[in-house]
Amino acid sequence: MRVTLISIPVRDQRKALEFYTTKLGFIVNKNVDMGGGNRWITLLSKDLPDGPEILLEPGPLHFEPCKVYQDALLEANYPYTQFDVDDVQSEYNRLQALGVEFLQEPKEMGEVKTAVLNDTVGNNIMLIEYLKT
């Protein structure tokens, strides 16, 4: 068994596609019209192009429990998911220069350093660096 696709609920697929590609640096793998204004958009990490795909899922637009869950995470300032990076401070500086909003500046917590950003489409995303001990 292996993970091949992870879904991230987004409130606006066009805005999400713009943010995840131009700001975060993911690359488009699939972008297929599914009808009804929905698309099957999957992204890959430029650093791990053979890794799992991220699906920009328009769930909150079509399934109220998904929106309720997403709203609850936002209200609690809780990240929906995390992305690993080699250097949180460098990514924070790069993304902040691009206008990305952060809820948490880089912070060391034991064996990791984290920062939390808002993806503009309903999610907080944690960046995490595993510190060498």
PDB file of C-alpha atoms in Angstrom:
ATOM      1  CA  MET A   1       0.000   0.000   0.000  1.00  0.00           C
ATOM      2  CA  ARG A   2       1.268   3.501  -0.780  1.00  0.00           C
ATOM      3  CA  VAL A   3       0.041   7.080  -0.744  1.00  0.00           C
ATOM      4  CA  THR A   4      -0.328   8.517  -4.243  1.00  0.00           C
ATOM      5  CA  LEU A   5      -2.756  11.420  -3.783  1.00  0.00           C
ATOM      6  CA  ILE A   6      -3.597  13.787  -0.934  1.00  0.00           C
ATOM      7  CA  SER A   7      -6.649  16.041  -1.150  1.00  0.00           C
ATOM      8  CA  ILE A   8      -6.638  19.629   0.112  1.00  0.00           C
ATOM      9  CA  PRO A   9     -10.078  21.284   0.240  1.00  0.00           C
ATOM     10  CA  VAL A  10     -10.085  24.674  -1.484  1.00  0.00           C
ATOM     11  CA  ARG A  11     -12.800  27.298  -1.821  1.00  0.00           C
ATOM     12  CA  ASP A  12     -11.631  28.589  -5.199  1.00  0.00           C
ATOM     13  CA  GLN A  13      -9.707  26.261  -7.509  1.00  0.00           C
ATOM     14  CA  ARG A  14      -8.371  29.046  -9.765  1.00  0.00           C
ATOM     15  CA  LYS A  15      -7.073  31.044  -6.825  1.00  0.00           C
ATOM     16  CA  ALA A  16      -5.626  27.864  -5.264  1.00  0.00           C
ATOM     17  CA  LEU A  17      -3.877  26.912  -8.499  1.00  0.00           C
ATOM     18  CA  GLU A  18      -2.310  30.374  -8.711  1.00  0.00           C
ATOM     19  CA  PHE A  19      -1.175  30.323  -5.061  1.00  0.00           C
ATOM     20  CA  TYR A  20       0.171  26.773  -4.984  1.00  0.00           C
ATOM     21  CA  THR A  21       2.120  27.175  -8.241  1.00  0.00           C
ATOM     22  CA  THR A  22       3.381  30.774  -8.211  1.00  0.00           C
ATOM     23  CA  LYS A  23       3.909  31.180  -4.461  1.00  0.00           C
ATOM     24  CA  LEU A  24       4.615  27.676  -3.141  1.00  0.00           C
ATOM     25  CA  GLY A  25       6.294  26.392  -6.300  1.00  0.00           C
ATOM     26  CA  PHE A  26       4.316  23.218  -6.989  1.00  0.00           C
ATOM     27  CA  ILE A  27       3.981  22.081 -10.608  1.00  0.00           C
ATOM     28  CA  VAL A  28       0.757  21.126 -12.388  1.00  0.00           C
ATOM     29  CA  ASN A  29       0.409  17.428 -13.133  1.00  0.00           C
ATOM     30  CA  LYS A  30      -3.243  17.300 -14.254  1.00  0.00           C
ATOM     31  CA  ASN A  31      -5.793  20.045 -14.964  1.00  0.00           C
ATOM     32  CA  VAL A  32      -8.944  18.475 -16.423  1.00  0.00           C
ATOM     33  CA  ASP A  33     -12.401  20.023 -16.813  1.00  0.00           C
ATOM     34  CA  MET A  34     -14.891  17.900 -14.858  1.00  0.00           C
ATOM     35  CA  GLY A  35     -17.942  19.977 -15.775  1.00  0.00           C
ATOM     36  CA  GLY A  36     -20.056  22.234 -13.618  1.00  0.00           C
ATOM     37  CA  GLY A  37     -17.163  24.628 -13.078  1.00  0.00           C
ATOM     38  CA  ASN A  38     -15.060  21.943 -11.384  1.00  0.00           C
ATOM     39  CA  ARG A  39     -11.616  20.763 -12.414  1.00  0.00           C
ATOM     40  CA  TRP A  40      -9.420  17.777 -11.510  1.00  0.00           C
ATOM     41  CA  ILE A  41      -6.258  19.682 -10.591  1.00  0.00           C
ATOM     42  CA  THR A  42      -3.308  17.781  -9.217  1.00  0.00           C
ATOM     43  CA  LEU A  43       0.092  19.179  -8.348  1.00  0.00           C
ATOM     44  CA  LEU A  44       3.502  17.696  -7.736  1.00  0.00           C
ATOM     45  CA  SER A  45       6.424  18.935  -5.705  1.00  0.00           C
ATOM     46  CA  LYS A  46       9.212  20.229  -7.938  1.00  0.00           C
ATOM     47  CA  ASP A  47      11.563  18.644  -5.382  1.00  0.00           C
ATOM     48  CA  LEU A  48       9.815  15.247  -5.499  1.00  0.00           C
ATOM     49  CA  PRO A  49       8.198  14.919  -8.955  1.00  0.00           C
ATOM     50  CA  ASP A  50       7.625  11.182  -8.511  1.00  0.00           C
ATOM     51  CA  GLY A  51       5.993  11.707  -5.108  1.00  0.00           C
ATOM     52  CA  PRO A  52       2.324  11.912  -4.172  1.00  0.00           C
ATOM     53  CA  GLU A  53       0.013  14.310  -5.977  1.00  0.00           C
ATOM     54  CA  ILE A  54      -1.905  17.077  -4.220  1.00  0.00           C
ATOM     55  CA  LEU A  55      -5.520  17.357  -5.374  1.00  0.00           C
ATOM     56  CA  LEU A  56      -7.011  20.858  -5.113  1.00  0.00           C
ATOM     57  CA  GLU A  57     -10.448  19.583  -4.075  1.00  0.00           C
ATOM     58  CA  PRO A  58     -13.456  21.938  -4.368  1.00  0.00           C
ATOM     59  CA  GLY A  59     -15.129  20.053  -1.497  1.00  0.00           C
ATOM     60  CA  PRO A  60     -16.161  23.079   0.598  1.00  0.00           C
ATOM     61  CA  LEU A  61     -18.246  24.332  -2.343  1.00  0.00           C
ATOM     62  CA  HIS A  62     -20.272  21.122  -2.639  1.00  0.00           C
ATOM     63  CA  PHE A  63     -20.249  19.411   0.744  1.00  0.00           C
ATOM     64  CA  GLU A  64     -21.233  21.511   3.762  1.00  0.00           C
ATOM     65  CA  PRO A  65     -19.523  19.255   6.365  1.00  0.00           C
ATOM     66  CA  CYS A  66     -16.228  19.855   4.545  1.00  0.00           C
ATOM     67  CA  LYS A  67     -16.728  23.634   4.814  1.00  0.00           C
ATOM     68  CA  VAL A  68     -17.708  23.352   8.494  1.00  0.00           C
ATOM     69  CA  TYR A  69     -14.547  21.331   9.223  1.00  0.00           C
ATOM     70  CA  GLN A  70     -12.395  23.786   7.272  1.00  0.00           C
ATOM     71  CA  ASP A  71     -13.968  26.753   9.114  1.00  0.00           C
ATOM     72  CA  ALA A  72     -13.358  25.075  12.486  1.00  0.00           C
ATOM     73  CA  LEU A  73      -9.671  24.527  11.682  1.00  0.00           C
ATOM     74  CA  LEU A  74      -9.307  28.153  10.580  1.00  0.00           C
ATOM     75  CA  GLU A  75     -11.049  29.475  13.682  1.00  0.00           C
ATOM     76  CA  ALA A  76      -8.731  27.430  15.904  1.00  0.00           C
ATOM     77  CA  ASN A  77      -5.663  28.534  13.866  1.00  0.00           C
ATOM     78  CA  TYR A  78      -4.962  24.836  13.306  1.00  0.00           C
ATOM     79  CA  PRO A  79      -3.059  23.732  10.179  1.00  0.00           C
ATOM     80  CA  TYR A  80      -4.880  21.507   7.702  1.00  0.00           C
ATOM     81  CA  THR A  81      -1.637  19.784   6.675  1.00  0.00           C
ATOM     82  CA  GLN A  82       2.117  20.274   6.607  1.00  0.00           C
ATOM     83  CA  PHE A  83       4.798  20.552   3.962  1.00  0.00           C
ATOM     84  CA  ASP A  84       8.385  19.600   4.743  1.00  0.00           C
ATOM     85  CA  VAL A  85      11.085  22.112   3.821  1.00  0.00           C
ATOM     86  CA  ASP A  86      14.857  22.087   4.192  1.00  0.00           C
ATOM     87  CA  ASP A  87      15.008  25.533   5.838  1.00  0.00           C
ATOM     88  CA  VAL A  88      11.896  27.090   7.384  1.00  0.00           C
ATOM     89  CA  GLN A  89      13.501  30.508   7.837  1.00  0.00           C
ATOM     90  CA  SER A  90      14.524  30.712   4.165  1.00  0.00           C
ATOM     91  CA  GLU A  91      11.066  29.631   2.987  1.00  0.00           C
ATOM     92  CA  TYR A  92       9.438  32.082   5.379  1.00  0.00           C
ATOM     93  CA  ASN A  93      11.598  34.930   4.033  1.00  0.00           C
ATOM     94  CA  ARG A  94      10.957  33.951   0.406  1.00  0.00           C
ATOM     95  CA  LEU A  95       7.204  33.580   0.842  1.00  0.00           C
ATOM     96  CA  GLN A  96       6.835  36.702   2.944  1.00  0.00           C
ATOM     97  CA  ALA A  97       8.558  38.662   0.145  1.00  0.00           C
ATOM     98  CA  LEU A  98       5.872  37.266  -2.196  1.00  0.00           C
ATOM     99  CA  GLY A  99       3.131  38.585   0.098  1.00  0.00           C
ATOM    100  CA  VAL A 100       2.159  35.301   1.745  1.00  0.00           C
ATOM    101  CA  GLU A 101       0.375  35.792   5.082  1.00  0.00           C
ATOM    102  CA  PHE A 102       1.808  33.884   8.033  1.00  0.00           C
ATOM    103  CA  LEU A 103      -0.058  33.093  11.226  1.00  0.00           C
ATOM    104  CA  GLN A 104       3.098  31.853  12.934  1.00  0.00           C
ATOM    105  CA  GLU A 105       6.625  33.049  12.325  1.00  0.00           C
ATOM    106  CA  PRO A 106       9.424  30.448  12.355  1.00  0.00           C
ATOM    107  CA  LYS A 107       9.602  28.852  15.770  1.00  0.00           C
ATOM    108  CA  GLU A 108      11.727  26.036  17.171  1.00  0.00           C
ATOM    109  CA  MET A 109       9.830  23.336  19.028  1.00  0.00           C
ATOM    110  CA  GLY A 110      12.132  20.586  20.184  1.00  0.00           C
ATOM    111  CA  GLU A 111      13.475  18.712  17.158  1.00  0.00           C
ATOM    112  CA  VAL A 112      11.576  20.792  14.581  1.00  0.00           C
ATOM    113  CA  LYS A 113      11.206  24.371  13.391  1.00  0.00           C
ATOM    114  CA  THR A 114       7.786  25.377  12.062  1.00  0.00           C
ATOM    115  CA  ALA A 115       5.912  28.277  10.525  1.00  0.00           C
ATOM    116  CA  VAL A 116       2.236  28.459   9.566  1.00  0.00           C
ATOM    117  CA  LEU A 117       0.893  30.211   6.474  1.00  0.00           C
ATOM    118  CA  ASN A 118      -2.575  30.917   5.113  1.00  0.00           C
ATOM    119  CA  ASP A 119      -3.128  29.522   1.599  1.00  0.00           C
ATOM    120  CA  THR A 120      -5.851  32.121   0.754  1.00  0.00           C
ATOM    121  CA  VAL A 121      -8.402  29.398  -0.073  1.00  0.00           C
ATOM    122  CA  GLY A 122      -9.474  28.246   3.383  1.00  0.00           C
ATOM    123  CA  ASN A 123      -6.470  26.495   4.903  1.00  0.00           C
ATOM    124  CA  ASN A 124      -3.568  27.075   7.219  1.00  0.00           C
ATOM    125  CA  ILE A 125      -0.505  25.115   6.133  1.00  0.00           C
ATOM    126  CA  MET A 126       2.419  24.287   8.408  1.00  0.00           C
ATOM    127  CA  LEU A 127       5.942  24.357   7.035  1.00  0.00           C
ATOM    128  CA  ILE A 128       8.220  22.067   8.999  1.00  0.00           C
ATOM    129  CA  GLU A 129      11.973  21.585   9.131  1.00  0.00           C
ATOM    130  CA  TYR A 130      13.429  18.633  10.989  1.00  0.00           C
ATOM    131  CA  LEU A 131      16.431  19.895  12.915  1.00  0.00           C
ATOM    132  CA  LYS A 132      19.610  17.875  13.033  1.00  0.00           C
ATOM    133  CA  THR A 133      20.486  16.803  16.555  1.00  0.00           C
TER     134      THR A 133
END
